[in-house]
């Protein structure tokens, strides 16, 4: 069975029989790592290289150096978009971070009731395409909005709408980072400060805030990057207000000016790359803050503080849930806001969109395939990178590639895919516009978070398992199947659900890559909105959101039920 | 350096083994022979290279240079799965999701044996380590000592020629550790399996091993039986690391005599240094004679008793020679002697160093 037995002296006839497999276990591992690295080069490195090289070429493919960047900088409309993007993203960040911080503080440092409800409410935007928040705001404050008077004459379509919608959409991302940062603090410090009679205000400024400092920086960069690279929201609610993401789309899809699209892509890459490095620094520092002896902080009840934080959190949670609820409600309304009777008519997508429900089934196919193939690739890849000893350089290279997508916004990756998979010289261009390219693009897009999840779970396993298995003469794949994968099953399921939900909701990368038969639900939202069928767009958004939430609920139930049984060994 | 002058070829032989981690030299030209069926301990402080050597023998962290022979076969470049050893780690590395029986039987399944035979073998192994009827439990439901024994059973399942133990007892409570020490030793003697155990606990090494390999800074300081190591440490490091040792600055005054301050001492062995050379005189606290010191006893002198600390079965005292010229000398006085002699702090007594308990080391200090 194992080829490794091959090198042993002929102690038994069986050993002699296996001699025919002239390849050792170590070599199998090497080949597998090489295969993973090759796949990552193909789906991550080469598209990025295509983007970079395209930005240095003229429309007819000649090398022109930085000419495109000069043209970009001297075109006032393009520069105006850059300025717009920066201040909109900056303002959205400035709004989201303080709110998310207080919300995270309430979740981690108070004894307010209903914390799990508040967590669930805040995470809601993750389960919907980004542009659903924009559609909801249009229902509320748009030209036919219910609460239009609240706008006091200002127009929603433009920076106001973009900032509001982006704030809703990016809120959970900031919250997740900040709750982690706040929960990672040493309770002993607090106790020591209390013992010294330190005032609460001083504790906040000298212990709480410095402890969460890196989380704050990291969250700010993540929000800024999400907003500046988001395509869906400015497309739906931006009106005449141009931003980088919509420019990139117009240059590539509208004007077929690939080099200029590539330049915009690279400009979009900058904040994300900066965020990537700041985040890595922050994470290193953050872990150093926590010694092995740190004790988690247990907040003590404090009526006044808990009540104030409860009120604040309730308002924020209500704002989020209400917005998405309005989008869902609007999708059932016959004629907003004049005839509020309910109907399923808006769900008859074929009326307004040639692909009808086809987009939804394409999305399901994409999400299912991404979850299955992506999870397999990510987990097997992470296992080889983390647990196989030889081939250090190759494993390091594969790990670097796996970490790369974190620094590449979906829109930029999508552009890279256009340039790479649409190129006439590339034999792989037969896949352009097919489900295949959509799947591999989505896997690549969400690779890093899944990879980190897998690594984290693998690192928790005793690192001598491989040694024990080898000493008992069983190959690593036996160990993987019998021990590693079963123990990591919860993490594997987490990765699959993460991949599925993101594949359902993503717009930014795939907007460049779909074909006539492979239009996705999230893309048909953009098209239905463009065609003025806002209710149908909201309906599709609602379907996606319901699917994603359904999968998540299923995940929670499955984890509780099945793993309760299968993972009997976890109980003492 | 050889473990013992045996006629049989050694079961394990290591020649010229070298290993660096970056700029750090973990193993510096290690030569070692382990006879078949012996229990050998690698003893040394953390970072001395003992675990690195064990892992090189196992093939888990291959050496940079050198040869490893197991059972006469050159396995220097063979993967671990090709080296015929069983291993127990400090963490035990039991598979938490498999039952005890499946853990023990993990290495048996691919050997084309019928299921019943495997079950029998697993049951035998569990009985061997004293845990029959625990097969259906999961490792998490067992105590630390039980887990350790399961790990041992799993390592022995394939009847390996070599058993490697990497600090197998250090995660256990003191009491359990001492009980398992004896059990493992008995088991090893019953099975006659060549065993190497890595430990930093000198007491454990002295209690269990046939041979002790004392290591420091990537080199072997001494190889010998526990008694040799304890009674005749080859280097000051071994003397200091194994048991407690007092070092006194001395000057050679003759072939078998040295001077510490104004006191002359006779030593049983050749000082190995010319007259006038600075050396270090070493002796163990328990070797200091405190009762029945005859007036004409060799190496007798008057000392003041100070710094008495009660350590249960004995008291440790610090003796300062009345004649002066020496650092305080640690001496262990049994509880009996304390009671019979009524020794008290500050008193002056006659004590003696038996010549055969004194070791002379060249003064290697800068």
PDB file of N, CA, C and O in Angstrom, chain A residues 364-428:
ATOM      1  N   UNK A 364     -26.433  28.949  -7.060  1.00  0.00           N
ATOM      2  CA  UNK A 364     -26.396  27.760  -6.211  1.00  0.00           C
ATOM      3  C   UNK A 364     -25.308  26.799  -6.666  1.00  0.00           C
ATOM      4  O   UNK A 364     -24.565  26.242  -5.871  1.00  0.00           O
ATOM      5  N   UNK A 365     -25.241  26.610  -8.007  1.00  0.00           N
ATOM      6  CA  UNK A 365     -24.207  25.725  -8.556  1.00  0.00           C
ATOM      7  C   UNK A 365     -22.837  26.259  -8.190  1.00  0.00           C
ATOM      8  O   UNK A 365     -21.948  25.525  -7.737  1.00  0.00           O
ATOM      9  N   UNK A 366     -22.642  27.564  -8.411  1.00  0.00           N
ATOM     10  CA  UNK A 366     -21.342  28.178  -8.102  1.00  0.00           C
ATOM     11  C   UNK A 366     -21.008  27.996  -6.624  1.00  0.00           C
ATOM     12  O   UNK A 366     -19.896  27.574  -6.274  1.00  0.00           O
ATOM     13  N   UNK A 367     -21.987  28.308  -5.770  1.00  0.00           N
ATOM     14  CA  UNK A 367     -21.713  28.245  -4.331  1.00  0.00           C
ATOM     15  C   UNK A 367     -21.429  26.811  -3.891  1.00  0.00           C
ATOM     16  O   UNK A 367     -20.491  26.565  -3.122  1.00  0.00           O
ATOM     17  N   UNK A 368     -22.210  25.873  -4.429  1.00  0.00           N
ATOM     18  CA  UNK A 368     -22.004  24.472  -4.065  1.00  0.00           C
ATOM     19  C   UNK A 368     -20.633  23.980  -4.508  1.00  0.00           C
ATOM     20  O   UNK A 368     -19.877  23.389  -3.734  1.00  0.00           O
ATOM     21  N   UNK A 369     -20.293  24.258  -5.775  1.00  0.00           N
ATOM     22  CA  UNK A 369     -18.999  23.798  -6.290  1.00  0.00           C
ATOM     23  C   UNK A 369     -17.846  24.483  -5.561  1.00  0.00           C
ATOM     24  O   UNK A 369     -16.836  23.858  -5.239  1.00  0.00           O
ATOM     25  N   UNK A 370     -18.001  25.787  -5.311  1.00  0.00           N
ATOM     26  CA  UNK A 370     -16.946  26.517  -4.609  1.00  0.00           C
ATOM     27  C   UNK A 370     -16.746  25.926  -3.218  1.00  0.00           C
ATOM     28  O   UNK A 370     -15.610  25.724  -2.779  1.00  0.00           O
ATOM     29  N   UNK A 371     -17.863  25.648  -2.546  1.00  0.00           N
ATOM     30  CA  UNK A 371     -17.758  25.104  -1.189  1.00  0.00           C
ATOM     31  C   UNK A 371     -17.046  23.761  -1.200  1.00  0.00           C
ATOM     32  O   UNK A 371     -16.128  23.522  -0.426  1.00  0.00           O
ATOM     33  N   UNK A 372     -17.446  22.884  -2.133  1.00  0.00           N
ATOM     34  CA  UNK A 372     -16.867  21.529  -2.144  1.00  0.00           C
ATOM     35  C   UNK A 372     -15.408  21.562  -2.616  1.00  0.00           C
ATOM     36  O   UNK A 372     -14.499  21.092  -1.934  1.00  0.00           O
ATOM     37  N   UNK A 373     -15.182  22.152  -3.798  1.00  0.00           N
ATOM     38  CA  UNK A 373     -13.823  22.131  -4.355  1.00  0.00           C
ATOM     39  C   UNK A 373     -12.889  23.042  -3.568  1.00  0.00           C
ATOM     40  O   UNK A 373     -11.750  22.681  -3.269  1.00  0.00           O
ATOM     41  N   UNK A 374     -13.395  24.225  -3.229  1.00  0.00           N
ATOM     42  CA  UNK A 374     -12.564  25.177  -2.502  1.00  0.00           C
ATOM     43  C   UNK A 374     -12.144  24.630  -1.154  1.00  0.00           C
ATOM     44  O   UNK A 374     -10.970  24.688  -0.786  1.00  0.00           O
ATOM     45  N   UNK A 375     -13.096  24.053  -0.419  1.00  0.00           N
ATOM     46  CA  UNK A 375     -12.771  23.527   0.905  1.00  0.00           C
ATOM     47  C   UNK A 375     -11.759  22.395   0.795  1.00  0.00           C
ATOM     48  O   UNK A 375     -10.813  22.314   1.576  1.00  0.00           O
ATOM     49  N   UNK A 376     -11.954  21.525  -0.200  1.00  0.00           N
ATOM     50  CA  UNK A 376     -11.006  20.420  -0.377  1.00  0.00           C
ATOM     51  C   UNK A 376      -9.607  20.954  -0.645  1.00  0.00           C
ATOM     52  O   UNK A 376      -8.631  20.569   0.006  1.00  0.00           O
ATOM     53  N   UNK A 377      -9.511  21.865  -1.600  1.00  0.00           N
ATOM     54  CA  UNK A 377      -8.195  22.412  -1.957  1.00  0.00           C
ATOM     55  C   UNK A 377      -7.563  23.118  -0.761  1.00  0.00           C
ATOM     56  O   UNK A 377      -6.394  22.896  -0.435  1.00  0.00           O
ATOM     57  N   UNK A 378      -8.363  23.961  -0.109  1.00  0.00           N
ATOM     58  CA  UNK A 378      -7.824  24.740   1.007  1.00  0.00           C
ATOM     59  C   UNK A 378      -7.358  23.828   2.126  1.00  0.00           C
ATOM     60  O   UNK A 378      -6.247  23.964   2.630  1.00  0.00           O
ATOM     61  N   UNK A 379      -8.177  22.858   2.491  1.00  0.00           N
ATOM     62  CA  UNK A 379      -7.820  22.061   3.659  1.00  0.00           C
ATOM     63  C   UNK A 379      -6.655  21.116   3.363  1.00  0.00           C
ATOM     64  O   UNK A 379      -5.721  20.997   4.156  1.00  0.00           O
ATOM     65  N   UNK A 380      -6.702  20.458   2.219  1.00  0.00           N
ATOM     66  CA  UNK A 380      -5.589  19.575   1.857  1.00  0.00           C
ATOM     67  C   UNK A 380      -4.312  20.405   1.721  1.00  0.00           C
ATOM     68  O   UNK A 380      -3.250  20.031   2.218  1.00  0.00           O
ATOM     69  N   UNK A 381      -4.433  21.560   1.083  1.00  0.00           N
ATOM     70  CA  UNK A 381      -3.272  22.440   0.926  1.00  0.00           C
ATOM     71  C   UNK A 381      -2.717  22.868   2.267  1.00  0.00           C
ATOM     72  O   UNK A 381      -1.514  22.789   2.509  1.00  0.00           O
ATOM     73  N   UNK A 382      -3.603  23.292   3.160  1.00  0.00           N
ATOM     74  CA  UNK A 382      -3.151  23.743   4.484  1.00  0.00           C
ATOM     75  C   UNK A 382      -2.504  22.588   5.236  1.00  0.00           C
ATOM     76  O   UNK A 382      -1.495  22.771   5.923  1.00  0.00           O
ATOM     77  N   UNK A 383      -3.057  21.388   5.096  1.00  0.00           N
ATOM     78  CA  UNK A 383      -2.472  20.223   5.765  1.00  0.00           C
ATOM     79  C   UNK A 383      -1.045  19.990   5.281  1.00  0.00           C
ATOM     80  O   UNK A 383      -0.119  19.827   6.073  1.00  0.00           O
ATOM     81  N   UNK A 384      -0.874  19.994   3.965  1.00  0.00           N
ATOM     82  CA  UNK A 384       0.465  19.738   3.414  1.00  0.00           C
ATOM     83  C   UNK A 384       1.436  20.830   3.851  1.00  0.00           C
ATOM     84  O   UNK A 384       2.576  20.562   4.215  1.00  0.00           O
ATOM     85  N   UNK A 385       0.968  22.080   3.825  1.00  0.00           N
ATOM     86  CA  UNK A 385       1.844  23.197   4.189  1.00  0.00           C
ATOM     87  C   UNK A 385       2.227  23.124   5.660  1.00  0.00           C
ATOM     88  O   UNK A 385       3.363  23.374   6.038  1.00  0.00           O
ATOM     89  N   UNK A 386       1.279  22.729   6.506  1.00  0.00           N
ATOM     90  CA  UNK A 386       1.525  22.771   7.946  1.00  0.00           C
ATOM     91  C   UNK A 386       2.206  21.508   8.469  1.00  0.00           C
ATOM     92  O   UNK A 386       3.030  21.577   9.372  1.00  0.00           O
ATOM     93  N   UNK A 387       1.862  20.353   7.922  1.00  0.00           N
ATOM     94  CA  UNK A 387       2.252  19.111   8.585  1.00  0.00           C
ATOM     95  C   UNK A 387       3.354  18.313   7.902  1.00  0.00           C
ATOM     96  O   UNK A 387       3.883  17.387   8.501  1.00  0.00           O
ATOM     97  N   UNK A 388       3.643  18.589   6.646  1.00  0.00           N
ATOM     98  CA  UNK A 388       4.692  17.818   5.973  1.00  0.00           C
ATOM     99  C   UNK A 388       6.032  18.493   6.253  1.00  0.00           C
ATOM    100  O   UNK A 388       6.143  19.710   6.156  1.00  0.00           O
ATOM    101  N   UNK A 389       7.028  17.700   6.613  1.00  0.00           N
ATOM    102  CA  UNK A 389       8.303  18.303   7.027  1.00  0.00           C
ATOM    103  C   UNK A 389       9.206  18.745   5.879  1.00  0.00           C
ATOM    104  O   UNK A 389       9.689  19.872   5.884  1.00  0.00           O
ATOM    105  N   UNK A 390       9.502  17.866   4.921  1.00  0.00           N
ATOM    106  CA  UNK A 390      10.447  18.284   3.876  1.00  0.00           C
ATOM    107  C   UNK A 390       9.843  19.348   2.948  1.00  0.00           C
ATOM    108  O   UNK A 390       8.720  19.793   3.168  1.00  0.00           O
ATOM    109  N   UNK A 391      10.580  19.726   1.950  1.00  0.00           N
ATOM    110  CA  UNK A 391      10.129  20.704   0.941  1.00  0.00           C
ATOM    111  C   UNK A 391       9.782  22.053   1.564  1.00  0.00           C
ATOM    112  O   UNK A 391       8.753  22.652   1.269  1.00  0.00           O
ATOM    113  N   UNK A 392      10.638  22.506   2.471  1.00  0.00           N
ATOM    114  CA  UNK A 392      10.353  23.742   3.191  1.00  0.00           C
ATOM    115  C   UNK A 392      10.115  24.937   2.252  1.00  0.00           C
ATOM    116  O   UNK A 392       9.154  25.691   2.422  1.00  0.00           O
ATOM    117  N   UNK A 393      10.978  25.080   1.244  1.00  0.00           N
ATOM    118  CA  UNK A 393      10.869  26.239   0.349  1.00  0.00           C
ATOM    119  C   UNK A 393       9.556  26.200  -0.422  1.00  0.00           C
ATOM    120  O   UNK A 393       8.846  27.202  -0.526  1.00  0.00           O
ATOM    121  N   UNK A 394       9.225  25.025  -0.922  1.00  0.00           N
ATOM    122  CA  UNK A 394       7.998  24.888  -1.717  1.00  0.00           C
ATOM    123  C   UNK A 394       6.767  25.160  -0.849  1.00  0.00           C
ATOM    124  O   UNK A 394       5.822  25.837  -1.276  1.00  0.00           O
ATOM    125  N   UNK A 395       6.812  24.670   0.391  1.00  0.00           N
ATOM    126  CA  UNK A 395       5.672  24.916   1.288  1.00  0.00           C
ATOM    127  C   UNK A 395       5.551  26.391   1.610  1.00  0.00           C
ATOM    128  O   UNK A 395       4.454  26.948   1.659  1.00  0.00           O
ATOM    129  N   UNK A 396       6.706  27.044   1.813  1.00  0.00           N
ATOM    130  CA  UNK A 396       6.694  28.477   2.087  1.00  0.00           C
ATOM    131  C   UNK A 396       6.102  29.258   0.923  1.00  0.00           C
ATOM    132  O   UNK A 396       5.311  30.186   1.116  1.00  0.00           O
ATOM    133  N   UNK A 397       6.458  28.833  -0.275  1.00  0.00           N
ATOM    134  CA  UNK A 397       5.953  29.493  -1.476  1.00  0.00           C
ATOM    135  C   UNK A 397       4.435  29.320  -1.571  1.00  0.00           C
ATOM    136  O   UNK A 397       3.695  30.286  -1.824  1.00  0.00           O
ATOM    137  N   UNK A 398       3.969  28.092  -1.349  1.00  0.00           N
ATOM    138  CA  UNK A 398       2.529  27.832  -1.418  1.00  0.00           C
ATOM    139  C   UNK A 398       1.788  28.658  -0.359  1.00  0.00           C
ATOM    140  O   UNK A 398       0.712  29.204  -0.618  1.00  0.00           O
ATOM    141  N   UNK A 399       2.382  28.753   0.831  1.00  0.00           N
ATOM    142  CA  UNK A 399       1.746  29.530   1.897  1.00  0.00           C
ATOM    143  C   UNK A 399       1.669  31.005   1.511  1.00  0.00           C
ATOM    144  O   UNK A 399       0.649  31.666   1.723  1.00  0.00           O
ATOM    145  N   UNK A 400       2.743  31.511   0.923  1.00  0.00           N
ATOM    146  CA  UNK A 400       2.738  32.912   0.473  1.00  0.00           C
ATOM    147  C   UNK A 400       1.609  33.149  -0.525  1.00  0.00           C
ATOM    148  O   UNK A 400       0.852  34.120  -0.411  1.00  0.00           O
ATOM    149  N   UNK A 401       1.488  32.242  -1.493  1.00  0.00           N
ATOM    150  CA  UNK A 401       0.421  32.392  -2.488  1.00  0.00           C
ATOM    151  C   UNK A 401      -0.949  32.334  -1.819  1.00  0.00           C
ATOM    152  O   UNK A 401      -1.860  33.079  -2.181  1.00  0.00           O
ATOM    153  N   UNK A 402      -1.083  31.459  -0.833  1.00  0.00           N
ATOM    154  CA  UNK A 402      -2.375  31.309  -0.159  1.00  0.00           C
ATOM    155  C   UNK A 402      -2.740  32.581   0.614  1.00  0.00           C
ATOM    156  O   UNK A 402      -3.914  32.892   0.784  1.00  0.00           O
ATOM    157  N   UNK A 403      -1.732  33.300   1.094  1.00  0.00           N
ATOM    158  CA  UNK A 403      -1.997  34.511   1.860  1.00  0.00           C
ATOM    159  C   UNK A 403      -2.247  35.720   0.952  1.00  0.00           C
ATOM    160  O   UNK A 403      -2.761  36.742   1.387  1.00  0.00           O
ATOM    161  N   UNK A 404      -1.862  35.604  -0.308  1.00  0.00           N
ATOM    162  CA  UNK A 404      -1.931  36.733  -1.232  1.00  0.00           C
ATOM    163  C   UNK A 404      -3.339  37.296  -1.466  1.00  0.00           C
ATOM    164  O   UNK A 404      -3.519  38.514  -1.451  1.00  0.00           O
ATOM    165  N   UNK A 405      -4.350  36.450  -1.661  1.00  0.00           N
ATOM    166  CA  UNK A 405      -5.679  36.996  -1.980  1.00  0.00           C
ATOM    167  C   UNK A 405      -6.206  37.959  -0.919  1.00  0.00           C
ATOM    168  O   UNK A 405      -7.025  38.830  -1.217  1.00  0.00           O
ATOM    169  N   UNK A 406      -5.735  37.827   0.329  1.00  0.00           N
ATOM    170  CA  UNK A 406      -6.140  38.755   1.377  1.00  0.00           C
ATOM    171  C   UNK A 406      -5.855  40.189   0.970  1.00  0.00           C
ATOM    172  O   UNK A 406      -6.608  41.101   1.303  1.00  0.00           O
ATOM    173  N   UNK A 407      -4.757  40.387   0.246  1.00  0.00           N
ATOM    174  CA  UNK A 407      -4.348  41.734  -0.128  1.00  0.00           C
ATOM    175  C   UNK A 407      -4.934  42.155  -1.475  1.00  0.00           C
ATOM    176  O   UNK A 407      -4.621  43.228  -1.980  1.00  0.00           O
ATOM    177  N   UNK A 408      -5.768  41.305  -2.061  1.00  0.00           N
ATOM    178  CA  UNK A 408      -6.292  41.614  -3.390  1.00  0.00           C
ATOM    179  C   UNK A 408      -7.810  41.715  -3.341  1.00  0.00           C
ATOM    180  O   UNK A 408      -8.488  40.725  -3.127  1.00  0.00           O
ATOM    181  N   UNK A 409      -8.353  42.915  -3.513  1.00  0.00           N
ATOM    182  CA  UNK A 409      -9.810  43.059  -3.514  1.00  0.00           C
ATOM    183  C   UNK A 409     -10.427  42.260  -4.665  1.00  0.00           C
ATOM    184  O   UNK A 409      -9.781  42.068  -5.698  1.00  0.00           O
ATOM    185  N   UNK A 410     -11.652  41.812  -4.454  1.00  0.00           N
ATOM    186  CA  UNK A 410     -12.329  40.999  -5.452  1.00  0.00           C
ATOM    187  C   UNK A 410     -12.350  41.656  -6.831  1.00  0.00           C
ATOM    188  O   UNK A 410     -12.096  41.003  -7.848  1.00  0.00           O
ATOM    189  N   UNK A 411     -12.618  42.952  -6.848  1.00  0.00           N
ATOM    190  CA  UNK A 411     -12.691  43.658  -8.122  1.00  0.00           C
ATOM    191  C   UNK A 411     -11.369  43.558  -8.873  1.00  0.00           C
ATOM    192  O   UNK A 411     -11.325  43.334 -10.079  1.00  0.00           O
ATOM    193  N   UNK A 412     -10.264  43.706  -8.142  1.00  0.00           N
ATOM    194  CA  UNK A 412      -8.943  43.670  -8.754  1.00  0.00           C
ATOM    195  C   UNK A 412      -8.641  42.262  -9.258  1.00  0.00           C
ATOM    196  O   UNK A 412      -8.139  42.069 -10.365  1.00  0.00           O
ATOM    197  N   UNK A 413      -8.993  41.269  -8.446  1.00  0.00           N
ATOM    198  CA  UNK A 413      -8.784  39.880  -8.863  1.00  0.00           C
ATOM    199  C   UNK A 413      -9.605  39.589 -10.116  1.00  0.00           C
ATOM    200  O   UNK A 413      -9.127  38.952 -11.054  1.00  0.00           O
ATOM    201  N   UNK A 414     -10.844  40.098 -10.129  1.00  0.00           N
ATOM    202  CA  UNK A 414     -11.706  39.916 -11.293  1.00  0.00           C
ATOM    203  C   UNK A 414     -11.066  40.495 -12.541  1.00  0.00           C
ATOM    204  O   UNK A 414     -11.064  39.873 -13.604  1.00  0.00           O
ATOM    205  N   UNK A 415     -10.495  41.699 -12.419  1.00  0.00           N
ATOM    206  CA  UNK A 415      -9.813  42.321 -13.559  1.00  0.00           C
ATOM    207  C   UNK A 415      -8.664  41.435 -14.028  1.00  0.00           C
ATOM    208  O   UNK A 415      -8.496  41.206 -15.228  1.00  0.00           O
ATOM    209  N   UNK A 416      -7.881  40.937 -13.070  1.00  0.00           N
ATOM    210  CA  UNK A 416      -6.766  40.053 -13.411  1.00  0.00           C
ATOM    211  C   UNK A 416      -7.257  38.836 -14.182  1.00  0.00           C
ATOM    212  O   UNK A 416      -6.646  38.407 -15.169  1.00  0.00           O
ATOM    213  N   UNK A 417      -8.413  38.296 -13.749  1.00  0.00           N
ATOM    214  CA  UNK A 417      -8.963  37.128 -14.435  1.00  0.00           C
ATOM    215  C   UNK A 417      -9.379  37.461 -15.862  1.00  0.00           C
ATOM    216  O   UNK A 417      -9.201  36.668 -16.772  1.00  0.00           O
ATOM    217  N   UNK A 418      -9.953  38.673 -16.035  1.00  0.00           N
ATOM    218  CA  UNK A 418     -10.338  39.073 -17.389  1.00  0.00           C
ATOM    219  C   UNK A 418      -9.103  39.075 -18.284  1.00  0.00           C
ATOM    220  O   UNK A 418      -9.090  38.488 -19.371  1.00  0.00           O
ATOM    221  N   UNK A 419      -8.024  39.723 -17.781  1.00  0.00           N
ATOM    222  CA  UNK A 419      -6.835  39.865 -18.615  1.00  0.00           C
ATOM    223  C   UNK A 419      -6.165  38.524 -18.864  1.00  0.00           C
ATOM    224  O   UNK A 419      -5.567  38.296 -19.903  1.00  0.00           O
ATOM    225  N   UNK A 420      -6.256  37.637 -17.884  1.00  0.00           N
ATOM    226  CA  UNK A 420      -5.556  36.363 -18.014  1.00  0.00           C
ATOM    227  C   UNK A 420      -6.383  35.340 -18.793  1.00  0.00           C
ATOM    228  O   UNK A 420      -5.916  34.753 -19.762  1.00  0.00           O
ATOM    229  N   UNK A 421      -7.640  35.173 -18.393  1.00  0.00           N
ATOM    230  CA  UNK A 421      -8.436  34.111 -18.997  1.00  0.00           C
ATOM    231  C   UNK A 421      -9.098  34.533 -20.309  1.00  0.00           C
ATOM    232  O   UNK A 421      -9.646  33.717 -21.020  1.00  0.00           O
ATOM    233  N   UNK A 422      -9.032  35.834 -20.606  1.00  0.00           N
ATOM    234  CA  UNK A 422      -9.635  36.300 -21.852  1.00  0.00           C
ATOM    235  C   UNK A 422      -8.561  36.493 -22.911  1.00  0.00           C
ATOM    236  O   UNK A 422      -8.855  36.829 -24.051  1.00  0.00           O
ATOM    237  N   UNK A 423      -7.280  36.301 -22.525  1.00  0.00           N
ATOM    238  CA  UNK A 423      -6.200  36.574 -23.466  1.00  0.00           C
ATOM    239  C   UNK A 423      -6.204  35.561 -24.593  1.00  0.00           C
ATOM    240  O   UNK A 423      -6.423  34.370 -24.377  1.00  0.00           O
ATOM    241  N   UNK A 424      -5.942  36.043 -25.806  1.00  0.00           N
ATOM    242  CA  UNK A 424      -6.013  35.158 -26.966  1.00  0.00           C
ATOM    243  C   UNK A 424      -4.895  34.121 -26.936  1.00  0.00           C
ATOM    244  O   UNK A 424      -5.046  33.016 -27.437  1.00  0.00           O
ATOM    245  N   UNK A 425      -3.746  34.455 -26.311  1.00  0.00           N
ATOM    246  CA  UNK A 425      -2.622  33.511 -26.279  1.00  0.00           C
ATOM    247  C   UNK A 425      -2.826  32.397 -25.266  1.00  0.00           C
ATOM    248  O   UNK A 425      -2.097  31.416 -25.262  1.00  0.00           O
ATOM    249  N   UNK A 426      -3.802  32.557 -24.383  1.00  0.00           N
ATOM    250  CA  UNK A 426      -3.943  31.613 -23.287  1.00  0.00           C
ATOM    251  C   UNK A 426      -4.868  30.469 -23.694  1.00  0.00           C
ATOM    252  O   UNK A 426      -6.041  30.679 -23.970  1.00  0.00           O
ATOM    253  N   UNK A 427      -4.341  29.230 -23.721  1.00  0.00           N
ATOM    254  CA  UNK A 427      -5.211  28.089 -24.095  1.00  0.00           C
ATOM    255  C   UNK A 427      -6.372  27.915 -23.129  1.00  0.00           C
ATOM    256  O   UNK A 427      -7.372  27.287 -23.465  1.00  0.00           O
ATOM    257  N   UNK A 428      -6.236  28.487 -21.917  1.00  0.00           N
ATOM    258  CA  UNK A 428      -7.312  28.356 -20.932  1.00  0.00           C
ATOM    259  C   UNK A 428      -8.471  29.304 -21.233  1.00  0.00           C
ATOM    260  O   UNK A 428      -9.453  29.318 -20.510  1.00  0.00           O
TER     261      UNK A 428
END
